[in-house]
Amino acid sequence: MIISLRRGLRFIRFIVFFAALVYLFYHVLDLFNGWISPVDQYQMPTGNAVKVFQEMVWPSNGEGRPTMAERLRLFYWYGE
């Protein structure tokens, strides 16, 4: 079996070129990921922000916890 040095170097050059392109493509996608990703929606508000959630005391069954029906109603109310 004859191993050609020219074919071996061409294969090595192909592998290095392919790895460089994959590395470049990964970093370009990472750059776009930072651009496309939404801002952190749970960060502390700044400026003239107003708190829109008002804590309510829900009627409970006497133990201090809401009943299952009240929890289900709250679940559907928030739509989560």
GROMACS .gro file of C-alpha atoms in nm:
model
   80
    1MET     CA    1   0.000   0.000   0.000
    2ILE     CA    2   0.143   0.333  -0.105
    3ILE     CA    3   0.073   0.636   0.111
    4SER     CA    4   0.100   0.957  -0.083
    5LEU     CA    5   0.247   1.250   0.107
    6ARG     CA    6   0.063   1.496  -0.115
    7ARG     CA    7  -0.277   1.335  -0.042
    8GLY     CA    8  -0.198   1.322   0.330
    9LEU     CA    9  -0.108   1.693   0.338
   10ARG     CA   10  -0.419   1.779   0.138
   11PHE     CA   11  -0.631   1.584   0.388
   12ILE     CA   12  -0.462   1.759   0.686
   13ARG     CA   13  -0.518   2.097   0.517
   14PHE     CA   14  -0.885   2.009   0.462
   15ILE     CA   15  -0.930   1.912   0.829
   16VAL     CA   16  -0.763   2.233   0.953
   17PHE     CA   17  -0.969   2.447   0.715
   18PHE     CA   18  -1.290   2.267   0.817
   19ALA     CA   19  -1.214   2.310   1.190
   20ALA     CA   20  -1.142   2.682   1.137
   21LEU     CA   21  -1.473   2.731   0.955
   22VAL     CA   22  -1.665   2.543   1.224
   23TYR     CA   23  -1.497   2.757   1.492
   24LEU     CA   24  -1.584   3.077   1.301
   25PHE     CA   25  -1.943   2.963   1.242
   26TYR     CA   26  -1.984   2.883   1.613
   27HIS     CA   27  -1.868   3.229   1.718
   28VAL     CA   28  -2.090   3.402   1.461
   29LEU     CA   29  -2.392   3.208   1.592
   30ASP     CA   30  -2.291   3.294   1.949
   31LEU     CA   31  -2.280   3.660   1.851
   32PHE     CA   32  -2.630   3.639   1.703
   33ASN     CA   33  -2.751   3.452   2.011
   34GLY     CA   34  -2.650   3.747   2.228
   35TRP     CA   35  -2.832   3.981   1.993
   36ILE     CA   36  -3.150   3.773   1.963
   37SER     CA   37  -3.184   3.664   2.327
   38PRO     CA   38  -3.447   3.858   2.519
   39VAL     CA   39  -3.347   4.084   2.802
   40ASP     CA   40  -3.370   3.947   3.153
   41GLN     CA   41  -3.736   3.999   3.234
   42TYR     CA   42  -3.687   3.928   3.604
   43GLN     CA   43  -3.434   4.201   3.672
   44MET     CA   44  -3.513   4.478   3.920
   45PRO     CA   45  -3.701   4.763   3.751
   46THR     CA   46  -3.537   5.104   3.734
   47GLY     CA   47  -3.662   5.455   3.676
   48ASN     CA   48  -4.034   5.526   3.710
   49ALA     CA   49  -4.135   5.162   3.734
   50VAL     CA   50  -4.449   5.078   3.932
   51LYS     CA   51  -4.521   4.750   4.106
   52VAL     CA   52  -4.826   4.604   3.934
   53PHE     CA   53  -4.875   4.291   4.143
   54GLN     CA   54  -5.080   4.339   4.455
   55GLU     CA   55  -5.064   4.070   4.720
   56MET     CA   56  -5.405   3.957   4.832
   57VAL     CA   57  -5.510   3.750   5.126
   58TRP     CA   58  -5.708   3.466   4.975
   59PRO     CA   59  -5.988   3.306   5.174
   60SER     CA   60  -5.869   2.981   5.315
   61ASN     CA   61  -6.013   2.670   5.471
   62GLY     CA   62  -5.903   2.764   5.822
   63GLU     CA   63  -5.553   2.619   5.805
   64GLY     CA   64  -5.406   2.927   5.641
   65ARG     CA   65  -5.373   2.756   5.303
   66PRO     CA   66  -5.611   2.798   5.010
   67THR     CA   67  -5.825   2.503   4.909
   68MET     CA   68  -5.762   2.309   4.592
   69ALA     CA   69  -6.052   2.483   4.416
   70GLU     CA   70  -5.912   2.825   4.511
   71ARG     CA   71  -5.569   2.726   4.385
   72LEU     CA   72  -5.719   2.605   4.057
   73ARG     CA   73  -5.916   2.928   4.018
   74LEU     CA   74  -5.596   3.127   4.079
   75PHE     CA   75  -5.414   2.910   3.825
   76TYR     CA   76  -5.674   2.979   3.555
   77TRP     CA   77  -5.693   3.346   3.653
   78TYR     CA   78  -5.321   3.397   3.592
   79GLY     CA   79  -5.326   3.178   3.284
   80GLU     CA   80  -5.006   2.996   3.367
   0.00000   0.00000   0.00000
